[in-house]
Amino acid sequence: MGITKHIKVGIIEALLMVLLFSVFIYPRLQDMGDYVFIYPFNLKDGSIYWALFFSILFGGLLFFLNIYYAIPKYLKNKQVHKYILSIILLFFGLLGIELLTKFLLQAIYNLPENFETLYGANYDNVPMRRSLKIPHVIRNLVFLVLSFGYRYVKDWKQLMEERTRQQTILAEKWKVELNYLKSQVNPHFLFNNLNNIYAITKRNNDTEASEALTRLSSLTRFMLYDSSSKYIPIAKEIKYIQDYIEMQQLRFADEEVIVNLKLEGDIEHTNISPLMLIPFVENAFKYGVKIHQNSIIRIEINIMNGSLFFKVRNKIQQSKNNHVYSGIGIANVKKRLELVYANSFELNINNDENYFEVQLRIDNL
């Protein structure tokens, strides 16, 4: 999704570059009739096309290198002296390469010595212009200024899009919280009474019930106090997943449902938007396990170089195969991924006859 968007933007910018050069070059060529010259390059041997091509190429390089290299690397980091130095090097470096290229073109086309062959002995009478009205240096300065303007508009547009996205996220968050509060009779009352019941089970030495209440209390605490945060340590999300798995396994006999949870990377110091992973685990239990049947769910969470790699794989119970994609939880998490992480994530869901697999990558955590 993100790559396609960047390709489209690149094509638009390249077309814009050609259009800008056309504004400077085409009207002047049109005025010259059949004897088009930018001395010594001319229309008759076609050398002028190469001269114009390299003008566009090197002017375009200056335009885009300023936009995508010099400004973001130096000017945005307030390294003004380094920016000025880089622009001077780019400006005169590209200008020097362009002049060298045109010198080589003169040698290849044997210009201006070849004028007599092209236009006859009286080639001095052929109407020509010694150069375009806009010299190389002035032209490059114009495109340098244009690149500043383009970068400003581009950054302003991105800023407006980010503000709109943040406002949408905030509106969605308020909506979710409002719906959540409407659906709860009194979540704090539930949480407090869970602790009371836990105390009773401990007093009566009911170990299994005590452990179950401990897990449920932990899940409730997460929903009350952590799920409303913008970001949480991914370790908390993983703890929620582990508690959820333990709660689900209480429904089944020993070894009936095996969950392989593999954790790798810097889990303690990486943050994530809450409740991004659990819907996929819930989906695996909903469609991947069945009472009195052995089931295996594989979950992998890997943090590497600031990116999260998450994978869930489970066997599909045939009776539920046609409904795997219908879960509201997965639909909601897709929407939240788009709102929170925009183009910094990739979600792949594979569903064949026997297995359901989710692969999620989130970058720039």
PDB file of C-alpha atoms in Angstrom, residues 112-230:
ATOM      1  CA  PRO A 112      31.439  23.088 -34.320  1.00  0.00           C
ATOM      2  CA  GLU A 113      33.870  21.808 -36.998  1.00  0.00           C
ATOM      3  CA  ASN A 114      31.047  19.811 -38.604  1.00  0.00           C
ATOM      4  CA  PHE A 115      28.865  22.875 -39.325  1.00  0.00           C
ATOM      5  CA  GLU A 116      30.066  23.174 -42.932  1.00  0.00           C
ATOM      6  CA  THR A 117      29.101  19.539 -43.626  1.00  0.00           C
ATOM      7  CA  LEU A 118      25.692  20.045 -42.059  1.00  0.00           C
ATOM      8  CA  TYR A 119      24.753  23.471 -43.410  1.00  0.00           C
ATOM      9  CA  GLY A 120      27.103  24.138 -46.303  1.00  0.00           C
ATOM     10  CA  ALA A 121      29.854  26.663 -46.781  1.00  0.00           C
ATOM     11  CA  ASN A 122      27.623  29.589 -45.812  1.00  0.00           C
ATOM     12  CA  TYR A 123      26.655  28.197 -42.423  1.00  0.00           C
ATOM     13  CA  ASP A 124      27.512  31.575 -40.878  1.00  0.00           C
ATOM     14  CA  ASN A 125      24.300  32.915 -42.446  1.00  0.00           C
ATOM     15  CA  VAL A 126      22.154  30.250 -40.740  1.00  0.00           C
ATOM     16  CA  PRO A 127      20.031  31.916 -38.045  1.00  0.00           C
ATOM     17  CA  MET A 128      21.155  30.626 -34.671  1.00  0.00           C
ATOM     18  CA  ARG A 129      21.331  31.505 -31.046  1.00  0.00           C
ATOM     19  CA  ARG A 130      24.528  31.066 -29.158  1.00  0.00           C
ATOM     20  CA  SER A 131      22.641  29.845 -26.074  1.00  0.00           C
ATOM     21  CA  LEU A 132      19.269  29.782 -24.379  1.00  0.00           C
ATOM     22  CA  LYS A 133      18.159  33.049 -22.850  1.00  0.00           C
ATOM     23  CA  ILE A 134      18.561  31.495 -19.384  1.00  0.00           C
ATOM     24  CA  PRO A 135      22.194  30.491 -18.650  1.00  0.00           C
ATOM     25  CA  HIS A 136      22.995  27.286 -16.772  1.00  0.00           C
ATOM     26  CA  VAL A 137      23.695  28.986 -13.446  1.00  0.00           C
ATOM     27  CA  ILE A 138      20.489  31.048 -13.471  1.00  0.00           C
ATOM     28  CA  ARG A 139      18.471  27.997 -14.536  1.00  0.00           C
ATOM     29  CA  ASN A 140      19.860  25.921 -11.669  1.00  0.00           C
ATOM     30  CA  LEU A 141      19.132  28.735  -9.211  1.00  0.00           C
ATOM     31  CA  VAL A 142      15.534  28.849 -10.429  1.00  0.00           C
ATOM     32  CA  PHE A 143      15.100  25.115  -9.903  1.00  0.00           C
ATOM     33  CA  LEU A 144      16.775  25.322  -6.511  1.00  0.00           C
ATOM     34  CA  VAL A 145      14.200  27.921  -5.453  1.00  0.00           C
ATOM     35  CA  LEU A 146      11.402  25.812  -6.949  1.00  0.00           C
ATOM     36  CA  SER A 147      12.600  22.783  -4.991  1.00  0.00           C
ATOM     37  CA  PHE A 148      12.331  24.819  -1.774  1.00  0.00           C
ATOM     38  CA  GLY A 149       8.767  25.763  -2.655  1.00  0.00           C
ATOM     39  CA  TYR A 150       7.851  22.217  -3.586  1.00  0.00           C
ATOM     40  CA  ARG A 151       9.337  20.806  -0.362  1.00  0.00           C
ATOM     41  CA  TYR A 152       7.452  23.388   1.696  1.00  0.00           C
ATOM     42  CA  VAL A 153       4.133  22.486   0.043  1.00  0.00           C
ATOM     43  CA  LYS A 154       4.894  18.765   0.417  1.00  0.00           C
ATOM     44  CA  ASP A 155       5.712  19.102   4.146  1.00  0.00           C
ATOM     45  CA  TRP A 156       2.666  21.284   4.745  1.00  0.00           C
ATOM     46  CA  LYS A 157       0.433  18.699   3.045  1.00  0.00           C
ATOM     47  CA  GLN A 158       1.944  15.878   5.140  1.00  0.00           C
ATOM     48  CA  LEU A 159       1.433  17.948   8.296  1.00  0.00           C
ATOM     49  CA  MET A 160      -2.234  18.508   7.438  1.00  0.00           C
ATOM     50  CA  GLU A 161      -2.696  14.790   6.688  1.00  0.00           C
ATOM     51  CA  GLU A 162      -1.061  13.849   9.999  1.00  0.00           C
ATOM     52  CA  ARG A 163      -3.281  16.292  11.898  1.00  0.00           C
ATOM     53  CA  THR A 164      -6.356  14.861  10.178  1.00  0.00           C
ATOM     54  CA  ARG A 165      -5.200  11.323  10.976  1.00  0.00           C
ATOM     55  CA  GLN A 166      -4.612  12.191  14.642  1.00  0.00           C
ATOM     56  CA  GLN A 167      -8.047  13.821  14.850  1.00  0.00           C
ATOM     57  CA  THR A 168      -9.590  10.688  13.329  1.00  0.00           C
ATOM     58  CA  ILE A 169      -7.734   8.485  15.830  1.00  0.00           C
ATOM     59  CA  LEU A 170      -8.925  10.687  18.699  1.00  0.00           C
ATOM     60  CA  ALA A 171     -12.514  10.610  17.447  1.00  0.00           C
ATOM     61  CA  GLU A 172     -12.379   6.821  17.076  1.00  0.00           C
ATOM     62  CA  LYS A 173     -10.887   6.485  20.554  1.00  0.00           C
ATOM     63  CA  TRP A 174     -13.654   8.599  22.088  1.00  0.00           C
ATOM     64  CA  LYS A 175     -16.251   6.547  20.237  1.00  0.00           C
ATOM     65  CA  VAL A 176     -14.752   3.245  21.409  1.00  0.00           C
ATOM     66  CA  GLU A 177     -14.470   4.458  25.007  1.00  0.00           C
ATOM     67  CA  LEU A 178     -18.052   5.735  24.972  1.00  0.00           C
ATOM     68  CA  ASN A 179     -19.362   2.443  23.607  1.00  0.00           C
ATOM     69  CA  TYR A 180     -17.266   0.559  26.131  1.00  0.00           C
ATOM     70  CA  LEU A 181     -18.646   2.567  29.042  1.00  0.00           C
ATOM     71  CA  LYS A 182     -22.198   2.127  27.771  1.00  0.00           C
ATOM     72  CA  SER A 183     -21.729  -1.652  27.620  1.00  0.00           C
ATOM     73  CA  GLN A 184     -20.445  -1.940  31.200  1.00  0.00           C
ATOM     74  CA  VAL A 185     -22.728  -1.931  34.233  1.00  0.00           C
ATOM     75  CA  ASN A 186     -19.857  -1.049  36.537  1.00  0.00           C
ATOM     76  CA  PRO A 187     -16.426  -2.460  35.615  1.00  0.00           C
ATOM     77  CA  HIS A 188     -14.841  -1.275  38.868  1.00  0.00           C
ATOM     78  CA  PHE A 189     -17.543  -3.090  40.818  1.00  0.00           C
ATOM     79  CA  LEU A 190     -16.698  -6.269  38.865  1.00  0.00           C
ATOM     80  CA  PHE A 191     -12.971  -5.852  39.468  1.00  0.00           C
ATOM     81  CA  ASN A 192     -13.381  -5.300  43.218  1.00  0.00           C
ATOM     82  CA  ASN A 193     -15.662  -8.304  43.585  1.00  0.00           C
ATOM     83  CA  LEU A 194     -13.240 -10.523  41.683  1.00  0.00           C
ATOM     84  CA  ASN A 195     -10.719  -9.764  44.409  1.00  0.00           C
ATOM     85  CA  ASN A 196     -13.323 -10.651  47.051  1.00  0.00           C
ATOM     86  CA  ILE A 197     -14.104 -13.992  45.401  1.00  0.00           C
ATOM     87  CA  TYR A 198     -10.387 -14.680  45.066  1.00  0.00           C
ATOM     88  CA  ALA A 199      -9.978 -14.209  48.827  1.00  0.00           C
ATOM     89  CA  ILE A 200     -12.787 -16.709  49.477  1.00  0.00           C
ATOM     90  CA  THR A 201     -11.280 -19.372  47.179  1.00  0.00           C
ATOM     91  CA  LYS A 202      -7.893 -18.956  48.824  1.00  0.00           C
ATOM     92  CA  ARG A 203      -9.481 -19.411  52.247  1.00  0.00           C
ATOM     93  CA  ASN A 204     -11.156 -22.618  51.051  1.00  0.00           C
ATOM     94  CA  ASN A 205      -7.942 -23.907  49.410  1.00  0.00           C
ATOM     95  CA  ASP A 206      -9.515 -24.011  45.934  1.00  0.00           C
ATOM     96  CA  THR A 207      -6.232 -23.585  44.048  1.00  0.00           C
ATOM     97  CA  GLU A 208      -7.579 -23.929  40.496  1.00  0.00           C
ATOM     98  CA  ALA A 209     -10.354 -21.400  41.061  1.00  0.00           C
ATOM     99  CA  SER A 210      -7.897 -19.020  42.725  1.00  0.00           C
ATOM    100  CA  GLU A 211      -5.557 -19.188  39.745  1.00  0.00           C
ATOM    101  CA  ALA A 212      -8.451 -18.631  37.343  1.00  0.00           C
ATOM    102  CA  LEU A 213      -9.599 -15.578  39.278  1.00  0.00           C
ATOM    103  CA  THR A 214      -6.043 -14.249  39.339  1.00  0.00           C
ATOM    104  CA  ARG A 215      -5.908 -14.478  35.535  1.00  0.00           C
ATOM    105  CA  LEU A 216      -9.349 -12.921  35.140  1.00  0.00           C
ATOM    106  CA  SER A 217      -8.438 -10.118  37.529  1.00  0.00           C
ATOM    107  CA  SER A 218      -5.287  -9.421  35.507  1.00  0.00           C
ATOM    108  CA  LEU A 219      -7.294  -9.329  32.269  1.00  0.00           C
ATOM    109  CA  THR A 220      -9.835  -6.966  33.817  1.00  0.00           C
ATOM    110  CA  ARG A 221      -7.097  -4.696  35.176  1.00  0.00           C
ATOM    111  CA  PHE A 222      -5.565  -4.452  31.702  1.00  0.00           C
ATOM    112  CA  MET A 223      -8.909  -3.542  30.117  1.00  0.00           C
ATOM    113  CA  LEU A 224      -9.619  -0.918  32.780  1.00  0.00           C
ATOM    114  CA  TYR A 225      -6.266   0.814  33.096  1.00  0.00           C
ATOM    115  CA  ASP A 226      -4.044  -0.014  30.107  1.00  0.00           C
ATOM    116  CA  SER A 227      -6.307  -0.411  27.081  1.00  0.00           C
ATOM    117  CA  SER A 228      -7.175   3.310  27.029  1.00  0.00           C
ATOM    118  CA  SER A 229      -3.508   4.374  26.761  1.00  0.00           C
ATOM    119  CA  LYS A 230      -2.138   5.498  23.419  1.00  0.00           C
TER     120      LYS A 230
END
